[in-house]
Amino acid sequence: SSFNQIERKSQATFNSSAGSADEMRQKIEQLKEYQDKSLSELDSLRTTVEEKVRYEMNGDIERQMKEVERFNRAMNDYITNLEAILNEMIKIPVDRSMT
C-alpha cells in the first residue's frame, strides 16, 4: 500500500543518512518533502475514490427511483383497468332464476 511505501522510503532514507549533521538534516528535509508529496497523492486518491463512490451511489438511487416510478405507473394502470372491468361487470344483467 502507499503507506507501506512511505514507511519503506522513510526507513531507507533514515538508514542511508549516516554522516554529518548537515547531511542528516538534508536527508530529513528530503524525507519530509517525499512524505508530503506521498500524502498529497493519497489525499487526491481518497478524494477520487469518494467521488466515484458518491457518483455510483447516486446512480443506484436514481435507478431505484425509476423502478419505483415504473411500479407506481403499473399499479395505477392496474387499478384503472380493474375499475373499468368492475364498472362493466356491474352493467351485466343478473338472472335471478339462476340463484
Short mmCIF file of C-alpha atoms in Angstrom, two decimals:
data_model
loop_
_atom_site.label_atom_id
_atom_site.label_comp_id
_atom_site.label_asym_id
_atom_site.label_seq_id
_atom_site.Cartn_x
_atom_site.Cartn_y
_atom_site.Cartn_z
CA SER A 1 0.00 0.00 0.00
CA SER A 2 1.00 3.62 -0.28
CA PHE A 3 1.52 3.93 3.47
CA ASN A 4 3.92 0.98 3.36
CA GLN A 5 5.82 2.66 0.51
CA ILE A 6 6.16 5.82 2.59
CA GLU A 7 7.39 3.80 5.56
CA ARG A 8 9.94 1.87 3.45
CA LYS A 9 11.21 5.09 1.83
CA SER A 10 11.43 6.75 5.25
CA GLN A 11 13.38 3.85 6.70
CA ALA A 12 15.72 3.65 3.68
CA THR A 13 16.38 7.37 3.83
CA PHE A 14 16.98 7.25 7.57
CA ASN A 15 19.31 4.24 7.26
CA SER A 16 21.33 5.89 4.49
CA SER A 17 21.77 9.13 6.39
CA ALA A 18 24.88 8.22 8.33
CA GLY A 19 27.25 11.13 8.15
CA SER A 20 27.41 14.71 9.26
CA ALA A 21 24.60 16.61 10.92
CA ASP A 22 24.15 18.70 7.75
CA GLU A 23 23.77 15.55 5.65
CA MET A 24 21.27 14.23 8.20
CA ARG A 25 19.27 17.49 8.07
CA GLN A 26 19.26 17.38 4.28
CA LYS A 27 18.07 13.76 4.29
CA ILE A 28 15.34 14.62 6.80
CA GLU A 29 14.21 17.54 4.63
CA GLN A 30 14.11 15.28 1.56
CA LEU A 31 12.17 12.73 3.54
CA LYS A 32 9.64 15.35 4.66
CA GLU A 33 9.19 16.54 1.07
CA TYR A 34 8.69 12.95 -0.10
CA GLN A 35 6.19 12.26 2.68
CA ASP A 36 4.27 15.46 1.94
CA LYS A 37 4.11 14.56 -1.75
CA SER A 38 3.02 10.99 -0.96
CA LEU A 39 0.36 12.15 1.48
CA SER A 40 -0.90 14.63 -1.08
CA GLU A 41 -1.17 11.83 -3.64
CA LEU A 42 -3.03 9.67 -1.11
CA ASP A 43 -5.41 12.53 -0.35
CA SER A 44 -6.06 13.00 -4.06
CA LEU A 45 -6.69 9.27 -4.47
CA ARG A 46 -9.05 9.28 -1.47
CA THR A 47 -10.98 12.20 -2.96
CA THR A 48 -11.22 10.44 -6.31
CA VAL A 49 -12.48 7.24 -4.68
CA GLU A 50 -15.03 9.16 -2.58
CA GLU A 51 -16.33 10.97 -5.66
CA LYS A 52 -16.63 7.70 -7.59
CA VAL A 53 -18.48 6.02 -4.71
CA ARG A 54 -20.80 9.02 -4.33
CA TYR A 55 -21.48 9.04 -8.10
CA GLU A 56 -22.23 5.31 -8.11
CA MET A 57 -24.49 5.64 -5.06
CA ASN A 58 -26.37 8.48 -6.75
CA GLY A 59 -26.69 6.32 -9.87
CA ASP A 60 -28.07 3.45 -7.78
CA ILE A 61 -30.59 5.74 -6.09
CA GLU A 62 -31.62 7.18 -9.44
CA ARG A 63 -32.16 3.67 -10.87
CA GLN A 64 -34.17 2.67 -7.81
CA MET A 65 -36.34 5.78 -8.11
CA LYS A 66 -37.01 4.99 -11.78
CA GLU A 67 -38.01 1.45 -10.81
CA VAL A 68 -40.39 2.84 -8.16
CA GLU A 69 -41.88 5.24 -10.73
CA ARG A 70 -42.41 2.38 -13.21
CA PHE A 71 -44.01 0.27 -10.50
CA ASN A 72 -46.25 3.18 -9.50
CA ARG A 73 -47.38 3.69 -13.11
CA ALA A 74 -48.05 -0.04 -13.48
CA MET A 75 -50.13 -0.05 -10.29
CA ASN A 76 -52.09 3.00 -11.49
CA ASP A 77 -52.77 1.24 -14.82
CA TYR A 78 -53.83 -1.91 -12.97
CA ILE A 79 -56.24 0.00 -10.72
CA THR A 80 -57.68 1.95 -13.65
CA ASN A 81 -58.21 -1.25 -15.66
CA LEU A 82 -59.67 -3.07 -12.67
CA GLU A 83 -62.10 -0.20 -12.11
CA ALA A 84 -63.15 -0.35 -15.77
CA ILE A 85 -63.70 -4.12 -15.54
CA LEU A 86 -65.80 -3.74 -12.39
CA ASN A 87 -67.88 -0.97 -13.99
CA GLU A 88 -68.58 -3.23 -16.96
CA MET A 89 -69.42 -6.17 -14.69
CA ILE A 90 -71.97 -4.01 -12.86
CA LYS A 91 -73.74 -3.43 -16.19
CA ILE A 92 -74.22 -7.16 -16.80
CA PRO A 93 -77.83 -8.12 -16.04
CA VAL A 94 -78.29 -10.66 -13.29
CA ASP A 95 -80.58 -13.62 -13.96
CA ARG A 96 -82.35 -14.12 -10.63
CA SER A 97 -83.67 -17.51 -11.71
CA MET A 98 -80.14 -18.92 -11.58
CA THR A 99 -79.92 -18.39 -7.83
#
